[in-house]
Every structure is written in C-alpha cells, then in structure tokens.
Tab-separated table of C-alpha atoms and ligand atoms in Angstrom:
chain	number	residue	atom	x	y	z
A	73	MET	CA	13.280	-12.351	22.203
A	74	GLU	CA	12.316	-9.126	24.027
A	75	ARG	CA	9.596	-8.497	21.430
A	76	ASN	CA	8.187	-11.998	21.981
A	77	ARG	CA	8.229	-11.406	25.737
A	78	ASN	CA	6.282	-8.140	25.334
A	79	PHE	CA	3.760	-9.911	23.158
A	80	TYR	CA	3.194	-12.661	25.747
A	81	ARG	CA	3.067	-10.093	28.567
A	82	LEU	CA	0.405	-8.049	26.809
A	83	SER	CA	-1.617	-11.185	26.002
A	84	ALA	CA	-1.472	-12.462	29.587
A	85	LEU	CA	-2.417	-9.031	30.965
A	86	ILE	CA	-5.460	-8.727	28.710
A	87	ILE	CA	-6.666	-12.263	29.487
A	88	ILE	CA	-6.300	-11.696	33.236
A	89	LEU	CA	-8.142	-8.342	33.005
A	90	ILE	CA	-11.035	-9.893	31.110
A	91	LEU	CA	-11.261	-12.768	33.607
A	92	ILE	CA	-11.241	-10.365	36.586
A	93	LEU	CA	-13.881	-8.170	34.951
A	94	ALA	CA	-16.042	-11.183	34.133
A	95	SER	CA	-15.753	-12.491	37.710
A	96	LEU	CA	-16.597	-9.087	39.216
A	97	ILE	CA	-19.665	-8.671	37.057
A	98	LEU	CA	-20.804	-12.214	37.834
A	99	PHE	CA	-20.384	-11.515	41.544
A	100	GLY	CA	-22.308	-8.203	41.195
A	101	SER	CA	-25.147	-9.933	39.398
A	102	TYR	CA	-25.781	-12.125	42.459
A	103	ARG	CA	-25.721	-9.165	44.864
A	104	LEU	CA	-28.168	-6.949	42.955
A	105	SER	CA	-31.837	-7.379	43.723
A	106	VAL	CA	-33.414	-6.054	40.546
A	107	GLN	CA	-34.064	-8.964	38.230
A	108	TYR	CA	-33.369	-7.212	34.949
A	109	PHE	CA	-30.076	-5.917	36.177
A	110	ARG	CA	-29.124	-9.441	37.105
A	111	LEU	CA	-30.005	-10.661	33.651
A	112	PHE	CA	-28.024	-7.846	32.098
A	113	PHE	CA	-24.957	-8.654	34.141
A	114	HIS	CA	-25.346	-12.373	33.440
A	115	VAL	CA	-25.293	-11.672	29.705
A	116	ILE	CA	-22.234	-9.443	30.024
A	117	SER	CA	-20.384	-11.976	32.133
A	118	VAL	CA	-21.151	-14.799	29.679
A	119	PHE	CA	-19.921	-12.593	26.827
A	120	LEU	CA	-16.710	-11.780	28.684
A	121	PHE	CA	-16.082	-15.407	29.633
A	122	VAL	CA	-16.536	-16.426	26.000
A	123	MET	CA	-14.071	-13.686	25.006
A	124	ALA	CA	-11.602	-14.864	27.623
A	125	VAL	CA	-11.882	-18.438	26.303
A	126	ILE	CA	-11.291	-17.232	22.727
A	127	MET	CA	-8.301	-15.199	23.903
A	128	LEU	CA	-6.887	-18.190	25.780
A	129	LEU	CA	-7.359	-20.466	22.766
A	130	GLY	CA	-5.772	-17.830	20.531
A	131	PHE	CA	-2.896	-17.378	22.972
A	132	PHE	CA	-2.138	-21.104	22.892
A	133	GLY	CA	-2.644	-21.070	19.116
A	134	VAL	CA	0.106	-18.461	18.703
A	135	GLY	CA	2.427	-20.378	21.040
A	136	ASN	CA	1.700	-23.534	19.068
A	137	ILE	CA	2.472	-22.058	15.648
A	138	MET	CA	5.536	-20.132	16.827
A	139	LYS	CA	7.110	-23.356	18.111
A	140	ARG	CA	6.704	-25.123	14.800
A	141	ASN	CA	9.374	-25.781	12.274
A	142	MET	CA	8.514	-23.718	9.166
A	143	GLU	CA	9.267	-26.605	6.848
A	144	SER	CA	7.160	-29.126	8.741
A	145	GLY	CA	4.127	-28.797	6.441
A	146	LYS	CA	1.822	-29.884	9.263
A	147	LYS	CA	-1.810	-28.887	8.917
A	148	SER	CA	-2.612	-25.749	10.850
A	149	SER	CA	-4.736	-26.362	13.885
A	150	PHE	CA	-8.059	-24.940	14.985
A	151	LEU	CA	-6.162	-22.922	17.617
A	152	THR	CA	-3.999	-21.293	14.941
A	153	ARG	CA	-7.068	-20.190	13.012
A	154	ILE	CA	-8.620	-18.715	16.163
A	155	ALA	CA	-5.330	-16.921	16.883
A	156	LEU	CA	-5.054	-15.370	13.410
A	157	ARG	CA	-8.710	-14.527	12.951
A	158	TYR	CA	-9.711	-13.228	16.378
A	159	PHE	CA	-6.965	-13.147	18.969
A	160	ILE	CA	-4.220	-11.193	17.176
A	161	PRO	CA	-6.590	-8.629	15.544
A	162	LEU	CA	-8.057	-7.990	19.013
A	163	LEU	CA	-4.563	-7.627	20.485
A	164	LEU	CA	-3.653	-5.255	17.673
A	165	SER	CA	-6.688	-3.062	18.382
A	166	LEU	CA	-5.827	-2.985	22.080
A	167	SER	CA	-2.146	-2.256	21.503
A	168	SER	CA	-3.172	0.600	19.153
A	169	LEU	CA	-5.585	1.876	21.794
A	170	PHE	CA	-2.887	1.950	24.471
A	171	ASN	CA	-0.207	2.851	21.899
A	172	ARG	CA	2.108	0.136	23.242
A	173	TYR	CA	3.898	-2.857	21.729
A	174	LYS	CA	2.307	-2.228	18.329
A	175	ASP	CA	5.274	-3.358	16.243
A	176	ASP	CA	5.889	-6.348	18.553
A	177	VAL	CA	2.347	-7.630	18.030
A	178	ARG	CA	2.521	-6.875	14.302
A	179	GLN	CA	5.762	-8.846	13.935
A	180	ILE	CA	4.285	-11.844	15.744
A	181	PHE	CA	1.223	-11.623	13.492
A	182	ILE	CA	3.374	-11.577	10.350
A	183	LYS	CA	5.481	-14.536	11.557
A	184	ALA	CA	2.402	-16.542	12.599
A	185	ASN	CA	0.675	-15.729	9.288
A	186	ASN	CA	3.723	-16.860	7.305
A	187	LYS	CA	3.934	-20.148	9.190
A	188	PHE	CA	0.216	-20.663	8.637
A	189	VAL	CA	0.631	-19.951	4.900
A	190	ILE	CA	3.589	-22.358	4.642
A	191	SER	CA	1.632	-25.108	6.342
A	192	SER	CA	-1.598	-24.595	4.424
A	193	VAL	CA	-0.726	-23.491	0.864
A	194	LYS	CA	0.212	-25.978	-1.816
A	195	LYS	CA	2.430	-24.949	-4.720
A	196	VAL	CA	0.974	-22.383	-7.130
A	197	PRO	CA	1.677	-21.973	-10.899
A	198	LYS	CA	4.405	-19.335	-11.151
A	199	GLU	CA	2.355	-17.085	-13.426
A	200	LYS	CA	-0.272	-16.892	-10.656
A	201	ILE	CA	2.208	-15.555	-8.102
A	202	LEU	CA	2.398	-11.805	-7.615
A	203	VAL	CA	5.202	-10.009	-5.772
A	204	ILE	CA	4.123	-6.608	-4.415
A	205	LEU	CA	6.892	-4.189	-3.516
A	206	PRO	CA	6.755	-0.813	-1.762
A	207	HIS	CA	7.858	2.209	-3.827
A	208	CYS	CA	10.254	3.229	-1.016
A	209	LEU	CA	12.611	0.428	-2.081
A	210	GLN	CA	13.597	2.602	-5.038
A	211	ASN	CA	16.646	4.762	-4.403
A	212	SER	CA	15.373	8.292	-3.778
A	213	GLU	CA	17.864	9.724	-6.295
A	214	CYS	CA	16.881	7.339	-9.069
A	215	ARG	CA	15.322	9.133	-12.064
A	216	GLN	CA	13.800	5.998	-13.653
A	217	ARG	CA	9.982	5.930	-13.697
A	218	ILE	CA	9.339	2.584	-12.032
A	219	ARG	CA	5.946	3.277	-10.439
A	220	SER	CA	4.130	1.154	-13.002
A	221	GLY	CA	6.511	-1.809	-12.873
A	222	LEU	CA	10.117	-2.863	-12.905
A	223	ASN	CA	10.584	-2.659	-16.695
A	224	GLU	CA	12.272	0.729	-16.591
A	225	CYS	CA	14.738	-0.207	-13.866
A	226	ILE	CA	18.173	-0.295	-15.511
A	227	GLN	CA	19.612	-2.412	-12.671
A	228	CYS	CA	22.284	0.055	-11.640
A	229	SER	CA	22.618	-1.710	-8.228
A	230	ARG	CA	21.938	1.412	-6.148
A	231	CYS	CA	18.853	-0.236	-4.633
A	232	ASN	CA	17.267	-3.693	-4.256
A	233	LEU	CA	14.890	-3.272	-7.191
A	234	GLY	CA	17.512	-4.257	-9.763
A	235	GLY	CA	18.166	-7.565	-7.980
A	236	ILE	CA	14.450	-8.209	-7.532
A	237	LYS	CA	13.858	-7.537	-11.239
A	238	GLU	CA	16.404	-10.237	-12.043
A	239	ILE	CA	14.850	-12.726	-9.598
A	240	VAL	CA	11.259	-12.295	-10.805
A	241	LYS	CA	12.405	-12.498	-14.448
A	242	ASN	CA	14.384	-15.696	-13.815
A	243	HIS	CA	11.442	-17.323	-12.023
A	244	GLY	CA	8.744	-16.033	-14.390
A	245	VAL	CA	6.619	-14.372	-11.711
A	246	ASP	CA	4.873	-11.041	-11.861
A	247	ALA	CA	5.947	-8.064	-9.718
A	248	GLU	CA	4.289	-4.708	-9.087
A	249	ILE	CA	5.172	-1.577	-7.154
A	250	ALA	CA	2.578	-0.272	-4.691
A	251	THR	CA	2.504	3.282	-3.404
A	252	GLY	CA	0.579	2.259	-0.277
A	253	GLY	CA	-2.029	-0.098	1.155
A	254	THR	CA	-4.861	1.101	-1.115
A	255	SER	CA	-2.707	0.764	-4.203
A	256	ALA	CA	-1.611	-2.750	-3.130
A	257	ARG	CA	-5.241	-3.824	-2.664
A	258	LYS	CA	-6.163	-2.392	-6.102
A	259	ILE	CA	-3.273	-4.264	-7.733
A	260	ILE	CA	-4.499	-7.520	-6.141
A	261	GLN	CA	-8.061	-6.826	-7.272
A	262	ASP	CA	-6.972	-6.130	-10.852
A	263	LYS	CA	-4.420	-8.919	-11.220
A	264	LYS	CA	-6.333	-11.617	-9.320
A	265	PRO	CA	-3.280	-13.672	-8.327
A	266	GLN	CA	-3.548	-17.015	-6.511
A	267	PHE	CA	-0.701	-16.186	-4.197
A	268	VAL	CA	0.937	-12.945	-3.075
A	269	ILE	CA	4.403	-12.273	-1.691
A	270	ALA	CA	4.213	-8.810	-0.151
A	271	VAL	CA	7.108	-6.657	1.016
A	272	ALA	CA	6.263	-3.771	3.365
A	273	CYS	CA	6.736	-2.326	6.837
A	274	GLU	CA	5.006	-3.825	9.896
A	275	ARG	CA	2.042	-1.452	9.692
A	276	ASP	CA	1.258	-1.845	5.969
A	277	LEU	CA	1.905	-5.579	5.982
A	278	THR	CA	-0.380	-6.177	8.951
A	279	SER	CA	-3.265	-4.162	7.549
A	280	GLY	CA	-2.778	-5.829	4.159
A	281	LEU	CA	-2.796	-9.327	5.688
A	282	MET	CA	-6.038	-8.556	7.498
A	283	ASP	CA	-7.722	-6.893	4.503
A	284	VAL	CA	-6.951	-9.396	1.763
A	285	LYS	CA	-9.503	-12.193	1.946
A	286	GLY	CA	-9.358	-15.481	0.087
A	287	ILE	CA	-5.797	-15.076	-1.259
A	288	PRO	CA	-2.851	-16.290	0.829
A	289	VAL	CA	-0.256	-13.585	1.423
A	290	TYR	CA	3.309	-14.294	2.523
A	291	GLY	CA	4.784	-11.190	4.169
A	292	ILE	CA	8.389	-10.001	4.126
A	293	LEU	CA	9.417	-7.011	6.203
A	294	ASN	CA	11.572	-4.279	4.715
A	295	GLN	CA	14.375	-2.615	6.664
A	296	ARG	CA	14.314	1.131	7.177
A	297	PRO	CA	17.758	2.422	8.161
A	298	ASN	CA	16.933	5.855	6.656
A	299	GLY	CA	13.622	6.293	8.470
A	300	PRO	CA	10.145	5.370	7.262
A	301	CYS	CA	9.381	5.312	3.530
A	302	LYS	CA	12.845	6.398	2.348
A	303	ASP	CA	15.518	4.270	0.691
A	304	THR	CA	14.376	1.074	2.365
A	305	PHE	CA	15.908	-2.359	1.849
A	306	VAL	CA	14.738	-5.946	1.758
A	307	ASP	CA	16.478	-9.290	1.924
A	308	ILE	CA	16.158	-10.316	-1.732
A	309	ILE	CA	17.284	-13.869	-0.911
A	310	GLU	CA	14.167	-14.187	1.261
A	311	ILE	CA	12.018	-13.128	-1.711
A	312	GLU	CA	13.727	-15.682	-3.941
A	313	LYS	CA	13.336	-18.450	-1.349
A	314	ALA	CA	9.625	-17.653	-0.995
A	315	ILE	CA	9.141	-17.767	-4.773
A	316	GLU	CA	10.980	-21.092	-4.990
A	317	HIS	CA	9.040	-22.525	-2.058
A	318	PHE	CA	5.585	-21.666	-3.403
A	319	SER	CA	5.940	-21.895	-7.203
A	320	LEU	CA	5.191	-24.982	-9.268
B	67	LIG	S1	18.366	-0.449	-9.344
B	67	LIG	FE1	16.748	0.341	-10.681
B	67	LIG	S2	15.282	1.379	-9.354
B	67	LIG	FE2	17.164	1.074	-8.158
B	67	LIG	S3	18.300	2.990	-8.458
B	67	LIG	FE3	19.011	1.582	-10.054
B	67	LIG	S4	17.682	1.972	-11.823
B	67	LIG	FE4	16.733	2.931	-10.026
C-alpha cells in the first residue's frame, strides 16, 4: 500500500510541477516584448501542456488498470497504452534522476504490464512459450553446470530450479537461464518465442519489459533474502499458474 502511495505521490508531484512550469512560461510569453522570444515560449508552453496531458492520461490509465480484476479479460484501454508506453517510462527516468521511489515505480510498472498482458494476449501454443530464469536462483553451493539450461539440474531441492524443471517438463514449455539483461535479450532473439514468462528483480524485469518489442512478456519478481544476485527464490506456483493461463 505504501509503495502505491509513493507512486501516486510522485506522479501527482510531477504533473503539478509541469503544469506550474507551463503556466509560468505562458505568462512570461505575454510579458516579454520581443516577438521571437514570445514564439519560443509559446512553443515550450504548448509542449509542456501536451506533456502534462499525456501524464494525466497515463496517470488515470495506471489507476484504471490497477483497479481491474486480473481475470476480467477486458480489452485494455487507450489510457493503459499511454500509461505503459509513455507515462511510466517517463516516471522511471525521473525517479532514477532523483534516485527516489525507483523500486515502487518499477513494481507498479510490472503489475500494470502483467494486467495488460493478461487482458490482451490470447493463449499461445506451449512450445512457443519461453520461461527465462535468472542464474541467481541456483544455489550458490551447487556444482551442477546449469548455465546452458536445466538439463543438468539433479533436482536436489536445495533451490527452486529443481521444482521449475519439473513444472516446465510437465507442461512442455521451454526454459532458459539468463546471466543478465543482455543474455536474456539474446536468448529471446535466438529462440523467437511468441510469449515470455520472465523471472528477475525489479531492475532487470523493468528494463527487459521496456526493451523487448513485439513479444508479450509476463514478469514475475524473485525474492532476495540473501541480498542481490545470491541464492534468490521465486514463487514456483506463480510460474505454473502463468504457464497454465497462457498455454494452449
Ligand atoms: S535443485 Fe538443481 S540447481 Fe538447485 S541446487 Fe539442486 S541440483 Fe543445483
């Protein structure tokens, strides 16, 4: 709840700042006597007002999608698209700039993206679904070489990979281990799936969701009780539910 509140606070603050700036510049443009300066300020104020409108639409788009029931299957609205394409990426840049609320905004983005994917993606043949997992899910004391896939995992139950191996085998979907964002993108390029279920931290998942174009990606956050990138965990039931929901 607190994270959602921070997200809405940051959004409202940015929209108000843009509106104030736009109003000030518009006011200044009427007070200045030099014609070109007026024109310049007019252009800037129009640009800022347009930005403020996009931000407002995006803000309502996020509110709209967050209120929805995930199973509703309603078509995503124009506002949702504006929110995912323009509003949240802009918020993410600003939160990175000020180094505040980054993970809050990222989590909202991931949730909104997942709801959008649920409402817009029809079922996909199971062999066209790819599950991408971060290498940090593997127990750090495990000596099995699993970087190139789950085949060598002997399912000793010391980490989630054994359970995930079972799930993907039972459902006939492909799974790969990625060592980072670049490796995940390369795997997607090489395998050309129709649908991706990606497990990662807020940062990697967000950048992946923004970078992958044309292929829907459903994101699942990992948990990091041992710090970043070490012996992480994931809710394997959530992976299984996602596979069942999206596979034909
Ligand atoms: S479940 Fe697999 S990957 Fe995890 S520790 Fe055991 S053998 Fe290694």
